[in-house]
């Protein structure tokens, strides 16, 4: 299935947001900002009204919020980072279609 332009643009945004987190020296502080940004993307894209959104911005916002608030729980952060990695891989697949 060929991805439409909207799906591709959302995938690119998600990839860039995740790259910002990956490249950040202060992951907790950046995660807090990225959580807000993803929350706004969820509202803009209406992803809460779609059964299978291109990028589930609400989940991505929750993931970054979880990192920002779980500074001492390393195992929880690792689990969240695995979830973020799966979004990253999904984004790359959409972009490459």
Backbone as a printed PyTorch tensor [residue, N CA C, xyz], in Angstrom:
tensor([[[  0.8390,  -1.1760,   0.0000],
         [  0.0000,   0.0000,   0.0000],
         [  0.8870,   1.2430,   0.0000]],

        [[  0.6130,   2.1130,  -0.9150],
         [  1.3750,   3.3560,  -1.0450],
         [  0.9120,   4.3630,   0.0080]],

        [[  1.8630,   4.9270,   0.7040],
         [  1.5460,   5.9090,   1.7390],
         [  1.2040,   7.2430,   1.0880]],

        [[  0.1560,   7.8980,   1.5930],
         [ -0.1690,   9.2190,   1.0770],
         [  0.7450,  10.2640,   1.7170]],

        [[  0.7070,  11.4660,   1.1970],
         [  1.6100,  12.5170,   1.6450],
         [  1.4420,  12.8320,   3.1290]],

        [[  0.2090,  12.8430,   3.6350],
         [ -0.0470,  13.1290,   5.0360],
         [  0.6320,  12.0930,   5.9330]],

        [[  0.4920,  10.8210,   5.5860],
         [  1.1270,   9.7430,   6.3630],
         [  2.6410,   9.8920,   6.3560]],

        [[  3.1900,  10.1990,   5.1960],
         [  4.6430,  10.3500,   5.0730],
         [  5.1240,  11.5220,   5.9190]],

        [[  4.4070,  12.6480,   5.8620],
         [  4.8220,  13.8230,   6.6370],
         [  4.7490,  13.5480,   8.1390]],

        [[  3.7130,  12.8420,   8.5910],
         [  3.6210,  12.4950,  10.0010],
         [  4.7650,  11.5630,  10.4080]],

        [[  5.0930,  10.6230,   9.5390],
         [  6.1910,   9.7000,   9.8350],
         [  7.5170,  10.4520,   9.9340]],

        [[  7.7250,  11.4110,   9.0640],
         [  8.9530,  12.2100,   9.0990],
         [  9.0190,  13.0190,  10.3960]],

        [[  7.8990,  13.6160,  10.7870],
         [  7.8680,  14.3840,  12.0390],
         [  8.1720,  13.4730,  13.2250]],

        [[  7.5540,  12.3030,  13.2580],
         [  7.7980,  11.3580,  14.3600],
         [  9.2670,  10.9480,  14.4040]],

        [[  9.8320,  10.6590,  13.2500],
         [ 11.2490,  10.2810,  13.1960],
         [ 12.1350,  11.3940,  13.7330]],

        [[ 11.8560,  12.6340,  13.3410],
         [ 12.6620,  13.7670,  13.7890],
         [ 12.5150,  13.9990,  15.2940]],

        [[ 11.3060,  13.8470,  15.8070],
         [ 11.0800,  14.0070,  17.2410],
         [ 11.8640,  12.9540,  18.0160]],

        [[ 11.8110,  11.7290,  17.5530],
         [ 12.5430,  10.6510,  18.2380],
         [ 14.0420,  10.8730,  18.1300]],

        [[ 14.5040,  11.3510,  16.9910],
         [ 15.9330,  11.6730,  16.8550],
         [ 16.3510,  12.7700,  17.8350]],

        [[ 15.4890,  13.7620,  18.0480],
         [ 15.7940,  14.8040,  19.0370],
         [ 15.9930,  14.1910,  20.4200]],

        [[ 15.1320,  13.2640,  20.7660],
         [ 15.2600,  12.5890,  22.0650],
         [ 16.5590,  11.7880,  22.1180]],

        [[ 16.8150,  11.0040,  21.0880],
         [ 18.0180,  10.1620,  21.0650],
         [ 19.2950,  10.9760,  21.2020]],

        [[ 19.3370,  12.1170,  20.5310],
         [ 20.5580,  12.9280,  20.4820],
         [ 20.7120,  13.8790,  21.6670]],

        [[ 19.7300,  13.9240,  22.5350],
         [ 19.7410,  14.8690,  23.6430],
         [ 20.6150,  14.3980,  24.7970]],

        [[ 21.4560,  15.2940,  25.3280],
         [ 22.2340,  14.9230,  26.5130],
         [ 21.3740,  14.9050,  27.7840]],

        [[ 20.3030,  15.6990,  27.8260],
         [ 19.4060,  15.7370,  28.9790],
         [ 18.0540,  15.1700,  28.5480]],

        [[ 17.9780,  13.8470,  28.4820],
         [ 16.8030,  13.1720,  27.9500],
         [ 15.5290,  13.4730,  28.7250]],

        [[ 15.6230,  13.6430,  30.0440],
         [ 14.4290,  13.8910,  30.8510],
         [ 13.7930,  15.2310,  30.5080]],

        [[ 14.6090,  16.2500,  30.4060],
         [ 14.0990,  17.5840,  30.1030],
         [ 13.5300,  17.6350,  28.6770]],

        [[ 14.2370,  17.0430,  27.7470],
         [ 13.7700,  17.0230,  26.3580],
         [ 12.4860,  16.2020,  26.2400]],

        [[ 12.4220,  15.0850,  26.9690],
         [ 11.2260,  14.2450,  26.9240],
         [  9.9920,  15.0170,  27.3770]],

        [[ 10.1630,  15.8880,  28.3450],
         [  9.0470,  16.7030,  28.8330],
         [  8.5110,  17.6010,  27.7110]],

        [[  9.3940,  18.2320,  26.9810],
         [  8.9810,  19.0930,  25.8640],
         [  8.3890,  18.2760,  24.7200]],

        [[  9.0040,  17.1420,  24.4320],
         [  8.5170,  16.3120,  23.3340],
         [  7.1440,  15.7310,  23.6530]],

        [[  6.8930,  15.4670,  24.9120],
         [  5.5680,  14.9970,  25.3160],
         [  4.5090,  16.0280,  24.9480]],

        [[  4.7740,  17.2780,  25.2390],
         [  3.8360,  18.3540,  24.9020],
         [  3.6540,  18.4770,  23.3950]],

        [[  4.7440,  18.3920,  22.6740],
         [  4.6870,  18.4860,  21.2170],
         [  3.8610,  17.3390,  20.6200]],

        [[  4.0670,  16.1340,  21.1000],
         [  3.3100,  14.9820,  20.5960],
         [  1.8280,  15.0890,  20.9570]],

        [[  1.5490,  15.6260,  22.1380],
         [  0.1590,  15.8350,  22.5340],
         [ -0.5280,  16.7820,  21.5540]],

        [[  0.1440,  17.8550,  21.1820],
         [ -0.4040,  18.8050,  20.2170],
         [ -0.5910,  18.1380,  18.8560]],

        [[  0.3670,  17.3260,  18.4400],
         [  0.2420,  16.5960,  17.1660],
         [ -0.9780,  15.6870,  17.1910]],

        [[ -1.2490,  15.0700,  18.3230],
         [ -2.4290,  14.2070,  18.4390],
         [ -3.6970,  15.0170,  18.2090]],

        [[ -3.7590,  16.2140,  18.7730],
         [ -4.9450,  17.0520,  18.5950],
         [ -5.0500,  17.5420,  17.1470]],

        [[ -3.9180,  17.9240,  16.5580],
         [ -3.9300,  18.4240,  15.1800],
         [ -4.3260,  17.3610,  14.1680]],

        [[ -3.8660,  16.1470,  14.3940],
         [ -4.1280,  15.0730,  13.4350],
         [ -5.4160,  14.3240,  13.7340]],

        [[ -6.0160,  14.5940,  14.8950],
         [ -7.2290,  13.8950,  15.2640],
         [ -7.0120,  12.4000,  15.4340]],

        [[ -5.8230,  12.0310,  15.8670],
         [ -5.4950,  10.6020,  15.9480],
         [ -6.3700,   9.8650,  16.9440]],

        [[ -6.9950,  10.5790,  17.8740],
         [ -7.8740,   9.9140,  18.8300],
         [ -9.2220,   9.5500,  18.2010]],

        [[ -9.4650,  10.0070,  16.9800],
         [-10.7100,   9.7210,  16.2900],
         [-10.5370,   8.6730,  15.1900]],

        [[ -9.3470,   8.1430,  15.0400],
         [ -9.0400,   7.1980,  13.9750],
         [ -8.6730,   5.8600,  14.6030]],

        [[ -9.2010,   4.7880,  14.0290],
         [ -8.9160,   3.4620,  14.5700],
         [ -7.4320,   3.0980,  14.4750]],

        [[ -6.8300,   3.3690,  13.3400],
         [ -5.4190,   3.0310,  13.1310],
         [ -4.6850,   4.2520,  12.6030]],

        [[ -4.2900,   5.1580,  13.4950],
         [ -3.6220,   6.3740,  13.0250],
         [ -2.2400,   6.0630,  12.4470]],

        [[ -1.7980,   6.9380,  11.5800],
         [ -0.4510,   6.8050,  11.0210],
         [  0.5650,   6.7060,  12.1420]],

        [[  0.5620,   7.6870,  12.9910],
         [  1.3950,   7.7180,  14.1940],
         [  0.4420,   7.9550,  15.3580]],

        [[  0.5220,   7.1220,  16.3660],
         [ -0.3380,   7.3340,  17.5300],
         [  0.3540,   8.3590,  18.4240]],

        [[  0.0240,   9.6220,  18.1680],
         [  0.6780,  10.7280,  18.8650],
         [  0.3610,  10.7250,  20.3490]],

        [[ -0.8250,  10.2650,  20.7200],
         [ -1.1600,  10.1760,  22.1440],
         [ -0.2260,   9.2070,  22.8570]],

        [[  0.0220,   8.0490,  22.2450],
         [  0.9440,   7.0830,  22.8510],
         [  2.3590,   7.6360,  22.9240]],

        [[  2.7820,   8.3060,  21.8610],
         [  4.1270,   8.8670,  21.8530],
         [  4.2520,   9.9600,  22.9200]],

        [[  3.2140,  10.7710,  23.0770],
         [  3.2130,  11.7890,  24.1310],
         [  3.3130,  11.1260,  25.5030]],

        [[  2.5500,  10.0630,  25.7040],
         [  2.5930,   9.3370,  26.9810],
         [  3.9640,   8.7310,  27.2320]],

        [[  4.5880,   8.2260,  26.1830],
         [  5.9250,   7.6540,  26.3360],
         [  6.9240,   8.7010,  26.8070]],

        [[  6.9290,   9.8550,  26.1540],
         [  7.8700,  10.9010,  26.5560],
         [  7.5300,  11.4410,  27.9490]],

        [[  6.2390,  11.5310,  28.2580],
         [  5.8360,  11.9640,  29.5910],
         [  6.3140,  10.9570,  30.6370]],

        [[  6.2140,   9.6810,  30.3110],
         [  6.6940,   8.6440,  31.2210],
         [  8.1810,   8.7570,  31.5000]],

        [[  8.9470,   9.0810,  30.4870],
         [ 10.3910,   9.2710,  30.6740],
         [ 10.6490,  10.5070,  31.5310]],

        [[  9.9360,  11.5770,  31.2320],
         [ 10.1550,  12.8270,  31.9680],
         [  9.8310,  12.6820,  33.4470]],

        [[  8.8890,  11.7980,  33.7890],
         [  8.4770,  11.6630,  35.1810],
         [  9.0590,  10.4400,  35.8800]],

        [[  9.7950,   9.6020,  35.1700],
         [ 10.3540,   8.3770,  35.7610],
         [ 11.8660,   8.4260,  35.8160]],

        [[ 12.3940,   9.5130,  36.2640],
         [ 13.8350,   9.7250,  36.2050],
         [ 14.6380,   8.6830,  36.9630]],

        [[ 14.0810,   8.0980,  37.9940],
         [ 14.8740,   7.1560,  38.7910],
         [ 14.6040,   5.7060,  38.4370]],

        [[ 13.5980,   5.4190,  37.6190],
         [ 13.2340,   4.0450,  37.2910],
         [ 13.8140,   3.6570,  35.9250]],

        [[ 15.0390,   3.1720,  35.9370],
         [ 15.7620,   2.8700,  34.7010],
         [ 15.0630,   1.7720,  33.9040]],

        [[ 14.5420,   0.7610,  34.5650],
         [ 13.8920,  -0.3320,  33.8260],
         [ 12.6180,   0.1530,  33.1270]],

        [[ 11.8780,   1.0440,  33.7730],
         [ 10.6810,   1.6010,  33.1400],
         [ 11.0620,   2.4370,  31.9210]],

        [[ 12.1240,   3.1890,  32.0470],
         [ 12.5820,   4.0160,  30.9260],
         [ 13.0100,   3.1400,  29.7520]],

        [[ 13.7100,   2.0540,  30.0250],
         [ 14.1450,   1.1450,  28.9460],
         [ 12.9440,   0.5590,  28.2110]],

        [[ 11.8950,   0.2060,  28.9500],
         [ 10.6820,  -0.3380,  28.3270],
         [ 10.0370,   0.7220,  27.4450]],

        [[  9.9510,   1.9320,  27.9500],
         [  9.3660,   3.0250,  27.1750],
         [ 10.1910,   3.2910,  25.9210]],

        [[ 11.5110,   3.2560,  26.0560],
         [ 12.3840,   3.4810,  24.8940],
         [ 12.1840,   2.4010,  23.8350]],

        [[ 11.8680,   1.1820,  24.2400],
         [ 11.5670,   0.1290,  23.2620],
         [ 10.2850,   0.4630,  22.5040]],

        [[  9.2920,   0.9970,  23.2120],
         [  8.0560,   1.4160,  22.5520],
         [  8.3360,   2.5450,  21.5580]],

        [[  9.1690,   3.4830,  21.9590],
         [  9.5300,   4.5920,  21.0750],
         [ 10.2810,   4.0660,  19.8540]],

        [[ 11.1340,   3.1020,  20.0510],
         [ 11.8740,   2.5070,  18.9360],
         [ 10.9320,   1.8590,  17.9270]],

        [[  9.8640,   1.2400,  18.4010],
         [  8.9130,   0.6210,  17.4700],
         [  8.1910,   1.6900,  16.6420]],

        [[  7.9070,   2.8370,  17.2410],
         [  7.3120,   3.9540,  16.4900],
         [  8.3160,   4.4560,  15.4500]],

        [[  9.5780,   4.5050,  15.8290],
         [ 10.6210,   4.9490,  14.9070],
         [ 10.6950,   4.0180,  13.7030]],

        [[ 10.6820,   2.7250,  13.9580],
         [ 10.7420,   1.7470,  12.8630],
         [  9.5120,   1.8440,  11.9730]],

        [[  8.3390,   2.0330,  12.5860],
         [  7.1160,   2.2010,  11.7940],
         [  7.2230,   3.4320,  10.9050]],

        [[  7.7680,   4.5030,  11.4680],
         [  7.9450,   5.7390,  10.6980],
         [  8.8440,   5.5180,   9.4930]],

        [[  9.9420,   4.8050,   9.7080],
         [ 10.8550,   4.5360,   8.5940],
         [ 10.1850,   3.7180,   7.4960]],

        [[  9.3620,   2.7510,   7.8760],
         [  8.6460,   1.9400,   6.8750],
         [  7.6980,   2.8010,   6.0700]],

        [[  7.0000,   3.7000,   6.7380],
         [  6.0580,   4.5770,   6.0290],
         [  6.8150,   5.4900,   5.0680]],

        [[  7.9190,   6.0500,   5.5310],
         [  8.7080,   6.9660,   4.7000],
         [  9.2650,   6.2480,   3.4780]],

        [[  9.6760,   4.9900,   3.6350],
         [ 10.2870,   4.2340,   2.5500],
         [  9.2960,   3.6740,   1.5360]],

        [[  7.9890,   3.7560,   1.8320],
         [  7.0010,   3.2000,   0.9000],
         [  6.9560,   3.9740,  -0.3790]]])
